[in-house]
Structure formats: C-alpha cells, structure tokens
PDB file of C-alpha atoms in Angstrom:
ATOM      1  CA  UNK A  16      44.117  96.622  56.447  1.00 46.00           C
ATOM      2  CA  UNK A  17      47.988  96.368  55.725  1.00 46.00           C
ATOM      3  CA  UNK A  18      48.792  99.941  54.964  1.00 48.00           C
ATOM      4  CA  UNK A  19      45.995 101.619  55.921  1.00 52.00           C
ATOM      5  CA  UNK A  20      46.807 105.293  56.897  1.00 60.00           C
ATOM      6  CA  UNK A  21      43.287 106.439  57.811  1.00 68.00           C
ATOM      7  CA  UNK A  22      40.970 104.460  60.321  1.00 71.00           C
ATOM      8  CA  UNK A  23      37.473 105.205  61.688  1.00 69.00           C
ATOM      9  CA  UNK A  24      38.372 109.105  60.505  1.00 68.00           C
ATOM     10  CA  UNK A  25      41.988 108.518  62.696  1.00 72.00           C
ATOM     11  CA  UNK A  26      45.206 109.204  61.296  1.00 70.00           C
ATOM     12  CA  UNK A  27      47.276 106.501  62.081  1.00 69.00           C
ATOM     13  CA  UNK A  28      50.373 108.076  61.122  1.00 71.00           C
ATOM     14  CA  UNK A  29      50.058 111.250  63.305  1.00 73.00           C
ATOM     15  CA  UNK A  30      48.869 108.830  66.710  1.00 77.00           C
ATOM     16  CA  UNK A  31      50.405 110.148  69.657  1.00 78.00           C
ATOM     17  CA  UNK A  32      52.678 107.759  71.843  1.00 80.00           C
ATOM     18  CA  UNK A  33      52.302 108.304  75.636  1.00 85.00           C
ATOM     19  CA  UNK A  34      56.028 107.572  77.718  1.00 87.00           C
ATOM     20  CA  UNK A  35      55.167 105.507  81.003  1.00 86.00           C
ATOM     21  CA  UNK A  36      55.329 107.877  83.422  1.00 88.00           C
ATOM     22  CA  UNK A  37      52.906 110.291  81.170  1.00 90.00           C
ATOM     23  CA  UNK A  38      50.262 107.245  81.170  1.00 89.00           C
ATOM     24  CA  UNK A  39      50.879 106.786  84.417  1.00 91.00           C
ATOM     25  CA  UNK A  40      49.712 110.009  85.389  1.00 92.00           C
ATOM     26  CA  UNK A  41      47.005 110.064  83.253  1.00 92.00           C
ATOM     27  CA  UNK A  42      45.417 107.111  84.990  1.00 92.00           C
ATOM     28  CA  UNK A  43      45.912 109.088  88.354  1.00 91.00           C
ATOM     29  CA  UNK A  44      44.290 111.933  87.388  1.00 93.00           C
ATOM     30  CA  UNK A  45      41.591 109.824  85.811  1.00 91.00           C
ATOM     31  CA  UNK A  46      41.008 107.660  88.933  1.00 90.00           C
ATOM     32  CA  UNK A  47      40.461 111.364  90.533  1.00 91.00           C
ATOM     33  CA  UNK A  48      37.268 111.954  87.629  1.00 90.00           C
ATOM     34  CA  UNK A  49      39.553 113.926  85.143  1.00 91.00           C
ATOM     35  CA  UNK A  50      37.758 113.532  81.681  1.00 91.00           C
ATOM     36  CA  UNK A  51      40.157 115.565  80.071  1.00 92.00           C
ATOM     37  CA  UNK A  52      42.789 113.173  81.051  1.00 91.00           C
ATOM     38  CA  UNK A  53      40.818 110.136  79.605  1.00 91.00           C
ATOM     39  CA  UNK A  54      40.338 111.921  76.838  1.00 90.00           C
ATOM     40  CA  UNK A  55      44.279 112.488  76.567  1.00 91.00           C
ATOM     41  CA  UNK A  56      44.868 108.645  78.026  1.00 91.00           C
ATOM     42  CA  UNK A  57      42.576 107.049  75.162  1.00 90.00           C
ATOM     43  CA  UNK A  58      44.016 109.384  71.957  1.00 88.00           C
ATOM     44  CA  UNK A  59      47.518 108.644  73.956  1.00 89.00           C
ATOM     45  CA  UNK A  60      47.112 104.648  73.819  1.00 89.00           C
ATOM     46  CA  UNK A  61      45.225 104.133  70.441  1.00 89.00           C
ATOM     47  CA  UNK A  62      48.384 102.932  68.418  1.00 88.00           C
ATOM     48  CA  UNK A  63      48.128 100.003  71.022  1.00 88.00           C
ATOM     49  CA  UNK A  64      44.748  99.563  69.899  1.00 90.00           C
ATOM     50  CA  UNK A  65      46.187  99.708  66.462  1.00 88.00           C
ATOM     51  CA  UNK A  66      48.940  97.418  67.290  1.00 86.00           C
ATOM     52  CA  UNK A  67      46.706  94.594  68.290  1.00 88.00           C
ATOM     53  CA  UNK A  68      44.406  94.736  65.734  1.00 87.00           C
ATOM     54  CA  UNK A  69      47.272  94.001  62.990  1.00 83.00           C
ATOM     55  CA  UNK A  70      47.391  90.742  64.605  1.00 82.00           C
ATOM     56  CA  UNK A  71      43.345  90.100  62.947  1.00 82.00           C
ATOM     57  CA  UNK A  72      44.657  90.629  59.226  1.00 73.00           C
ATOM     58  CA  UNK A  73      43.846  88.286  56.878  1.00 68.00           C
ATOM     59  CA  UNK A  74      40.119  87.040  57.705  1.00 67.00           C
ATOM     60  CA  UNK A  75      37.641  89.505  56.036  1.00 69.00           C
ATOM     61  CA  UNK A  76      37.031  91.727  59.045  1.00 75.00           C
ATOM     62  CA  UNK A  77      36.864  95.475  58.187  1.00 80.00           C
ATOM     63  CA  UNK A  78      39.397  97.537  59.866  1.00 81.00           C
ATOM     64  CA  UNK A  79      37.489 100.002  61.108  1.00 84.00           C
ATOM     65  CA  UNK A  80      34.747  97.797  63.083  1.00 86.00           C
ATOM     66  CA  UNK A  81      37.875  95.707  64.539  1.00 88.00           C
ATOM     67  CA  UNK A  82      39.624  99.335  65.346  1.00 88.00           C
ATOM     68  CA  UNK A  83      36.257 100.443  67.288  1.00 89.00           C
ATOM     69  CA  UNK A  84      35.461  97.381  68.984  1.00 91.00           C
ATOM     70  CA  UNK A  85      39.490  97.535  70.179  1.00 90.00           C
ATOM     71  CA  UNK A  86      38.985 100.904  71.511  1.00 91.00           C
ATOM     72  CA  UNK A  87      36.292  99.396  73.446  1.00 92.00           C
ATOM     73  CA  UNK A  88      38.642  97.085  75.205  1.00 92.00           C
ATOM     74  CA  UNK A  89      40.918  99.990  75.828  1.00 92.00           C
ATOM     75  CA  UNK A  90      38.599 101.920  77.652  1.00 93.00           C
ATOM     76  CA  UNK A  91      37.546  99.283  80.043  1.00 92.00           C
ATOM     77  CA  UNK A  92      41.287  98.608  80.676  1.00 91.00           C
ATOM     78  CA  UNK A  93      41.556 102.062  82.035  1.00 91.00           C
ATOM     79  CA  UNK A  94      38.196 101.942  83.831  1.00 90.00           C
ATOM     80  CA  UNK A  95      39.533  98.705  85.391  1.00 89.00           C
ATOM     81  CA  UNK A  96      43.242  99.780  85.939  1.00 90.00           C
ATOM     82  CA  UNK A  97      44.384  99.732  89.447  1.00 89.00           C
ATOM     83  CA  UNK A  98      47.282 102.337  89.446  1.00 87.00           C
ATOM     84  CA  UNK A  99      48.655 100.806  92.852  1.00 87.00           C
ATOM     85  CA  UNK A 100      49.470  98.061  91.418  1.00 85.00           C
ATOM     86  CA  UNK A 101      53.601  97.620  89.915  1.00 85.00           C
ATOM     87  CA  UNK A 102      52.421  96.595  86.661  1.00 85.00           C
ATOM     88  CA  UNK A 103      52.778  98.756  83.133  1.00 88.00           C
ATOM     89  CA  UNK A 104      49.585 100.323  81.465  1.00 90.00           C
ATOM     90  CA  UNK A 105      49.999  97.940  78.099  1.00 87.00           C
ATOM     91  CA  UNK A 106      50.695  94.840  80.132  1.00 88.00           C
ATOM     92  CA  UNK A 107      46.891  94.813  80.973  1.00 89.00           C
ATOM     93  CA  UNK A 108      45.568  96.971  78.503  1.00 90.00           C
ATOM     94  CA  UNK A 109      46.785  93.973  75.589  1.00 90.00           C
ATOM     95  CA  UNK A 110      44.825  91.039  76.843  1.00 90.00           C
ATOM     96  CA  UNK A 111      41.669  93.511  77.275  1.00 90.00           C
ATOM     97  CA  UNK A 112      41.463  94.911  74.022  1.00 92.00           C
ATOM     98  CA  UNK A 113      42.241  91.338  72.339  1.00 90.00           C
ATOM     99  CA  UNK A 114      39.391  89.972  74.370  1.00 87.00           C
ATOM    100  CA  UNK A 115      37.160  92.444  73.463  1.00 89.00           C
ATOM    101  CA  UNK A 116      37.691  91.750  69.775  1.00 88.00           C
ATOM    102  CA  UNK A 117      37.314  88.055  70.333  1.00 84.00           C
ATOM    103  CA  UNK A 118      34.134  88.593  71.521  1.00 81.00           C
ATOM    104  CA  UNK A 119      32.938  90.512  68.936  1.00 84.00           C
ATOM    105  CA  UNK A 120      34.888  87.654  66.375  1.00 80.00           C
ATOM    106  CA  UNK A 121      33.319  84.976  68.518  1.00 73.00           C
ATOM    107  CA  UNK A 122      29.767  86.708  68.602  1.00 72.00           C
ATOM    108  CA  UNK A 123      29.965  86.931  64.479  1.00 72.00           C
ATOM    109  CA  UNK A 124      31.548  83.702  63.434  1.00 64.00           C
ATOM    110  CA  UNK A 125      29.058  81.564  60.879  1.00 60.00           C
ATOM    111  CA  UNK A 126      30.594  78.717  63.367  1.00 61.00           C
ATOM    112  CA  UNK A 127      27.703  77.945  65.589  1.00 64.00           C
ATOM    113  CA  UNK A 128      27.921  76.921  69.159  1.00 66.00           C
ATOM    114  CA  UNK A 129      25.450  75.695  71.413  1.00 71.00           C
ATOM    115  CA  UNK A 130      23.547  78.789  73.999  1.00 74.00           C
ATOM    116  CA  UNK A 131      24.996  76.714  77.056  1.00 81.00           C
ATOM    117  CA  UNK A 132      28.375  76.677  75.853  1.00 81.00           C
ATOM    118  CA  UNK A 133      27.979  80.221  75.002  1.00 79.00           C
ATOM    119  CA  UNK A 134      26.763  81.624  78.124  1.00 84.00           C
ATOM    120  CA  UNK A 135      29.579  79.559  80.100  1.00 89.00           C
ATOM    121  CA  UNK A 136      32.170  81.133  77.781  1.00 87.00           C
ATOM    122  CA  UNK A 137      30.646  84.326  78.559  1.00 84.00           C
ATOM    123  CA  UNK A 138      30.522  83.981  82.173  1.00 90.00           C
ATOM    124  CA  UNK A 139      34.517  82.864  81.999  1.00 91.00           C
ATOM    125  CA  UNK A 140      35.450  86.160  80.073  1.00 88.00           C
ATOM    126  CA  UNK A 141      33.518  88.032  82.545  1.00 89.00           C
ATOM    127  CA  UNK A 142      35.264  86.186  85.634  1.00 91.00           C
ATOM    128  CA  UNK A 143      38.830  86.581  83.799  1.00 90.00           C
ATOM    129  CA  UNK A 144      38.330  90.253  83.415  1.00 88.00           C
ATOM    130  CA  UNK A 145      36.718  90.490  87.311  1.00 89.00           C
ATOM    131  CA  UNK A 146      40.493  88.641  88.345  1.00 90.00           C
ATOM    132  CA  UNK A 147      42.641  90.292  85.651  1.00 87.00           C
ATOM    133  CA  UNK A 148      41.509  93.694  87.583  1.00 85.00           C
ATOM    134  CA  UNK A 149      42.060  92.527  91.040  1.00 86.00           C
ATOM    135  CA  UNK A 150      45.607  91.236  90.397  1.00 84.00           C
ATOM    136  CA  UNK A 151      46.679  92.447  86.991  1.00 81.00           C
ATOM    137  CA  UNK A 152      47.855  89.328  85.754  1.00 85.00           C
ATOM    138  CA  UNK A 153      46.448  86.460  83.763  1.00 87.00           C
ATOM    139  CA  UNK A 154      44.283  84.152  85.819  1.00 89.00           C
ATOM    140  CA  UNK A 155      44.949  80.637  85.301  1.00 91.00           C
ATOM    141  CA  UNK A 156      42.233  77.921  84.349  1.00 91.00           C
ATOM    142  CA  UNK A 157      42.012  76.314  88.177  1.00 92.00           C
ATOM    143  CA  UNK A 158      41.345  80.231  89.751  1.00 93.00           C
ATOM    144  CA  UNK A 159      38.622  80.506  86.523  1.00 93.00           C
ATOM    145  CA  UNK A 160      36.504  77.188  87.693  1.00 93.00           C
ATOM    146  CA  UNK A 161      36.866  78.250  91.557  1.00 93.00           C
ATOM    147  CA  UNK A 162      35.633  81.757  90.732  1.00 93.00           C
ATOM    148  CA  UNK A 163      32.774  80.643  89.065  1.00 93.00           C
ATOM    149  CA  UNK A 164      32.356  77.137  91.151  1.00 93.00           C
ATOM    150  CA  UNK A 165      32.118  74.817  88.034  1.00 92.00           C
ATOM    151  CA  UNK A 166      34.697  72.289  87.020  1.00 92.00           C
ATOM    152  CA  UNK A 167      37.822  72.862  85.232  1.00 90.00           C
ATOM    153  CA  UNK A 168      37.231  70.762  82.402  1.00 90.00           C
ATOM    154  CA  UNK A 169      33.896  72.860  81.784  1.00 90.00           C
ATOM    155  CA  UNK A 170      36.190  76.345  81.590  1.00 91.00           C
ATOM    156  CA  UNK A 171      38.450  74.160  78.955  1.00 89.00           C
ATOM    157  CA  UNK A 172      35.691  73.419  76.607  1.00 87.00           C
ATOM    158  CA  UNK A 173      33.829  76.817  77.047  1.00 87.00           C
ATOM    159  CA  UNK A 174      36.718  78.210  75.636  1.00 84.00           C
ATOM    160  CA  UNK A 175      37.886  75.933  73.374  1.00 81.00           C
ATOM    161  CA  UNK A 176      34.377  76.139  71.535  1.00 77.00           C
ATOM    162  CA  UNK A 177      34.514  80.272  70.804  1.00 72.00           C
ATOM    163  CA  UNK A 178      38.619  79.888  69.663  1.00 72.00           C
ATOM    164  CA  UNK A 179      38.508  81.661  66.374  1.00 65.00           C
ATOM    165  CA  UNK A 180      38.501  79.324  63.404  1.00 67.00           C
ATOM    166  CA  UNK A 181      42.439  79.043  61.671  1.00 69.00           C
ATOM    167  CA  UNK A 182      42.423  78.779  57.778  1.00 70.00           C
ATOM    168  CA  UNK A 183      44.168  75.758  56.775  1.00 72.00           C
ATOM    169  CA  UNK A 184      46.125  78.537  54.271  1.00 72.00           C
ATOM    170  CA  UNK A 185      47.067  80.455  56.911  1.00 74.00           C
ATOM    171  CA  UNK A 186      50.886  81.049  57.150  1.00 76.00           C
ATOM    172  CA  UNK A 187      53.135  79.937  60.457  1.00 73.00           C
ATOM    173  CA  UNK A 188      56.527  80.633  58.911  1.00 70.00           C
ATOM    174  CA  UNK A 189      58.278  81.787  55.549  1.00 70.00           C
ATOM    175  CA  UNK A 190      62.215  81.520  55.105  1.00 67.00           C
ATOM    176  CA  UNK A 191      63.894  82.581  51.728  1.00 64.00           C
ATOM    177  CA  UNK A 192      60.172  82.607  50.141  1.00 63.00           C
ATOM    178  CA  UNK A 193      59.513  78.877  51.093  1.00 72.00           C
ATOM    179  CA  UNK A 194      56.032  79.494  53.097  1.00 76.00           C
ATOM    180  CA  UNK A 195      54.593  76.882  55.651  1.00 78.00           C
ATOM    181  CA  UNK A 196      51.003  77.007  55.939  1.00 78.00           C
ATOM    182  CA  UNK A 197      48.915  75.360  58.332  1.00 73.00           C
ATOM    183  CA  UNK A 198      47.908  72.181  56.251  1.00 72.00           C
ATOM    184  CA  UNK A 199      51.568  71.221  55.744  1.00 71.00           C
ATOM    185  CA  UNK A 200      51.845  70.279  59.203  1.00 71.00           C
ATOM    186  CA  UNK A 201      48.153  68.737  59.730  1.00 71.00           C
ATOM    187  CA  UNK A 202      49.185  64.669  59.475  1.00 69.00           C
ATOM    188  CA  UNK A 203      46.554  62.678  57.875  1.00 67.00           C
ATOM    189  CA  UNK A 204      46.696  59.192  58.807  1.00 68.00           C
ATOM    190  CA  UNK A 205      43.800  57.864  56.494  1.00 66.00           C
ATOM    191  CA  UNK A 206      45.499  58.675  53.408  1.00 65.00           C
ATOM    192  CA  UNK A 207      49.175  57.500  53.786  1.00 65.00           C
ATOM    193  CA  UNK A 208      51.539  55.724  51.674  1.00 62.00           C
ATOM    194  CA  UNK A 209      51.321  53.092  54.545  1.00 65.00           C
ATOM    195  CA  UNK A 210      47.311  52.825  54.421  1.00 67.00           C
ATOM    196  CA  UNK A 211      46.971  52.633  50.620  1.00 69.00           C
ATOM    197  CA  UNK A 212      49.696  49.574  50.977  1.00 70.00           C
ATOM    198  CA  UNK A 213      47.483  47.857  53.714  1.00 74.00           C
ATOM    199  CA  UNK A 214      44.469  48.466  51.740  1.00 75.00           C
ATOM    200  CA  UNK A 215      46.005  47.041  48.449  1.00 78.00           C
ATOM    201  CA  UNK A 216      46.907  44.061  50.206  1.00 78.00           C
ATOM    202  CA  UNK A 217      44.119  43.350  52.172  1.00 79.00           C
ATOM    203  CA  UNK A 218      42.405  43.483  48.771  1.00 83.00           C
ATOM    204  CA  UNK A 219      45.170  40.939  47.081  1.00 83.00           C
ATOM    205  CA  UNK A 220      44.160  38.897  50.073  1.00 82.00           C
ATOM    206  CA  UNK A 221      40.820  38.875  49.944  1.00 83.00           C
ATOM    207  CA  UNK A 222      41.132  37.852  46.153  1.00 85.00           C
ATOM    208  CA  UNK A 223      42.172  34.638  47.286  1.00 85.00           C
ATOM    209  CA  UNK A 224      39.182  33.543  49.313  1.00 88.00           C
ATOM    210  CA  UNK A 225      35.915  32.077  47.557  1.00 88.00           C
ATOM    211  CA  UNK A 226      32.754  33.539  47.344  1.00 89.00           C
ATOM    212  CA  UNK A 227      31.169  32.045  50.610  1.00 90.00           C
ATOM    213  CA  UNK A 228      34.066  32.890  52.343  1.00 91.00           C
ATOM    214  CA  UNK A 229      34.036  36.514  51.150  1.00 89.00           C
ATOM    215  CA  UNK A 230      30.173  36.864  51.495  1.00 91.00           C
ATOM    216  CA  UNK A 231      30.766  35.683  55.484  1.00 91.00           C
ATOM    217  CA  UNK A 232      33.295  38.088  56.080  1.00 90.00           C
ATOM    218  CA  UNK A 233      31.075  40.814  54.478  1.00 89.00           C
ATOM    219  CA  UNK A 234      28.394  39.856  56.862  1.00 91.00           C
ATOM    220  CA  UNK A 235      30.393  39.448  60.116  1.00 89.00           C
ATOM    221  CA  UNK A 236      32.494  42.545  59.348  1.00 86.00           C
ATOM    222  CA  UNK A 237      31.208  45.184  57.751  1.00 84.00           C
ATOM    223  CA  UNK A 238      27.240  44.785  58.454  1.00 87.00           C
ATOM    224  CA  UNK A 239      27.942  43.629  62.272  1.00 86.00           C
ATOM    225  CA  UNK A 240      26.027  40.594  62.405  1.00 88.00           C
ATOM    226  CA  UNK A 241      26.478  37.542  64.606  1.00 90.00           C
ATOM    227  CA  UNK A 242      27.213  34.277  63.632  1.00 90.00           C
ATOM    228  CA  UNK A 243      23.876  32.970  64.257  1.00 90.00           C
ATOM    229  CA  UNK A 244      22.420  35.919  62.196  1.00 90.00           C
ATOM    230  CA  UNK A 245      24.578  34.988  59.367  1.00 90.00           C
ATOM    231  CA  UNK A 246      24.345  30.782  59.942  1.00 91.00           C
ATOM    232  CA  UNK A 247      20.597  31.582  58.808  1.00 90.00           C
ATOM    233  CA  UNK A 248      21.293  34.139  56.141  1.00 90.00           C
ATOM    234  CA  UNK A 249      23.414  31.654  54.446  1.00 89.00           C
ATOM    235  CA  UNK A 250      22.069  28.145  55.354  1.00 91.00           C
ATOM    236  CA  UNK A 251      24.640  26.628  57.291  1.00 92.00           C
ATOM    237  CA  UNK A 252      25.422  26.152  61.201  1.00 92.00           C
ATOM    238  CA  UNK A 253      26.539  28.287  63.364  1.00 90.00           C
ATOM    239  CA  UNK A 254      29.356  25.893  63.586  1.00 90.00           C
ATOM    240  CA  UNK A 255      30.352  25.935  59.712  1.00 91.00           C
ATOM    241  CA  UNK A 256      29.942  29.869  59.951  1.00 90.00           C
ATOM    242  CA  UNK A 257      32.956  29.978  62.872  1.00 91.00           C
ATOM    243  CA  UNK A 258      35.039  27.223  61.068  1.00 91.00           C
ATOM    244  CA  UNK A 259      34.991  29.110  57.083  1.00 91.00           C
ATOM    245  CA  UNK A 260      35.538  32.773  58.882  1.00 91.00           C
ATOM    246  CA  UNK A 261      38.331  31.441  61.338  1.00 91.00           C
ATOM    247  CA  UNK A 262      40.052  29.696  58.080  1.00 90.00           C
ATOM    248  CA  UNK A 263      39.446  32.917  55.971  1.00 89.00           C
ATOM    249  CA  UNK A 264      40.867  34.900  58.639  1.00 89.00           C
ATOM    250  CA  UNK A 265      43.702  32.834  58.775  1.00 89.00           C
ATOM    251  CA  UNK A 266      44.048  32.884  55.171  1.00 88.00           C
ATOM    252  CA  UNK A 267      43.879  36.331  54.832  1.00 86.00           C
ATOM    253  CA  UNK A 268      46.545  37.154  57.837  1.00 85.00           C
ATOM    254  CA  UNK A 269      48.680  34.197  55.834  1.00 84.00           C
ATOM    255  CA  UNK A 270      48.646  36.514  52.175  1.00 81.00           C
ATOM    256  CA  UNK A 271      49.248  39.994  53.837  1.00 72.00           C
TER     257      UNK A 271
END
C-alpha cells in the first residue's frame, strides 16, 4: 500500500484538498439537495479517506477494497453531518470512516465470534453512530448501554470481541534502528528465570522423599484425590495417608 500512487482508478497524488470554510459550504449546499456539491464534497475529502486507511498497512488487506469501504464511511459522515453544530468536517468524518473499515475488518477476520456477541457489537456501532450524529462527539460507554438499555459490561465485551487481532511482530516504536515489537513487552510469567529455579528445586526436593511418599503426593496433588481415595489405593489408613503427606510436605518446604 506504502507508495501507492494509483487507487481504485484515483490518483492519489493529484487529490484535491478542500480549506474549511470550502467544506463547510459544501455541506450547506448539500443539506439543501445539491448533488453537484456532494459530488465536489466527496472528491474534496478523499485524501482523508486516504489518510486513514494508511493507518491499516501491514495486515494483507488490499488497498483498494480498504480505500472503497473508507469512502463508504465518508459518505455517511456527510449524510449524517449536522452543519449547526461548532465542530470541523474531519473531526467526525475520522471516527466514521475508521468504523466503517472495522466493520468490514471485523466482518472478514478468520477470528470467529459468537452471532450474539456479534449482533450486540452491531447494535453498539449502530447506537454510536445514531449519538455521534446528534452531538458530534464520541459517546462514552455509560450513554452506549443507556441507549440501547443493556448493561455496561455487555457494551465492553461486545466490543472487545470484534477489536482487530495485533501481530505479536507488529512494531510500537523504533529509535536509531532498535525496533520494539509487540512480543517484547508481552511478560510471560510461566517461563521465567524465577519459575525454572522453583521448578528445579521442587524437583531436588522431591528427590529426597521415598517412593510411598512420592506416589502419595502424586495422588493427592496432581490426580485430586482424597485421602480416603488414596488410603485404599495404597493399603494404608486414612490416618497413615495424612501423617506420610504432612511429613513429605514438611520435608519438601524444609529442602526448597
């Protein structure tokens, strides 16, 4: 995508840039039914489109489906524009055309999520653009779950579950040619320095019980049984079961 000139038949290079108060007066005449100043208002805004689309690089997506789909989301931000209100064109326009190629991310991602969660995500995007065009601004999580009358923590998931996936390669920052990808700051607490010392001494430690001890532990511990369960696996009492794990416990707690 990086250095792509042409897109969907568009010259990139020759896209027109609209000032404020020319987009401003596009969307008046619009509002009023003038298609030659949508016409003039979409052509005028497309390097926005283009704009937000370089922020999708880098996961397999051809440029010219993303570029359509944003165009998309930059008509419906001018259908849903209110002009009265003090807020600039590309403010609202962004979060539209991002959201529209979410969707159409979300809707072809080999990640699959469950039709419930889907259609609740759904009905949040829906609600957030219904809000986003009566006050032009962001609606926040609480104002999503009162519009639609479910609870917050149900908005949360909805829209945790169609986040787009983040390679583990991908890049956060680069200084001086050092690069920092995701994985180097993903802590994994199974495999530390820390855990293979506790493991190699619990093993050390375990060395030092006998066989009965060992084979009660292994019983108790890793298969879940009860004493009684294990008293008649192994022959003994109940009693003799809670003495020989209490002293291998002890023993082993003693060695670490």
């Amino acid at each position: 995508m990086q250095g792509k000139v042409e897109i969907c038949g568009v010259n990139t290079s020759k896209l027109k840039v609209l000032r404020n108060e020319e987009t401003m007066e596009l969307l008046r005449r619009t509002k009023e039914g003038d298609k030659q100043a949508r016409d003039e208002l979409i052509s005028g805004n497309l390097r926005l489109v283009l704009s937000v689309i370089q922020k999708f690089t880098g996961r397999g997506e051809n440029a010219d489906d993303l570029f359509q789909v944003g165009c998309v989301g930059l008509i419906k931000a001018i259908d849903n524009f209110d002009i009265t209100q003090p807020v600039r064109f590309s403010t609202y326009g962004v979060p539209m055309i991002v959201g529209e190629i979410r969707r159409y991310l979300r809707d072809n991602s080999a990640i699959r999520v469950s039709r419930s969660m889907r259609d609740t995500a759904y009905k949040v995007m829906q609600a957030r653009e219904r809000l986003m065009a009566q006050s032009q601004r962001e609606p926040t999580v609480e104002q999503l779950a009162q519009e639609l009358g479910i609870p917050r923590e149900d908005v949360v998931f909805a829209m945790d579950a169609i986040v787009d996936p983040v390679s583990l390669f991908e890049p956060v920052y680069s200084d001086s040619g050092d690069t920092v990808c995701v994985m180097d700051q993903v802590k994994d607490i199974k495999n530390t320095d820390e855990h293979w010392l506790e493991h190699i001494a619990l093993k050390d430690a375990l060395d030092h019980l006998g066989e009965r001890e060992r084979h009660i532990l292994a019983l108790r511990f890793y298969e879940g049984k009860t004493q009684m369960e294990v008293s008649a696996e192994v022959g003994i009492s109940q009693a003799q079961v809670s003495r020989l794990e209490k002293n291998a416990l002890k023993t082993i707690k003693k060695n670490i």
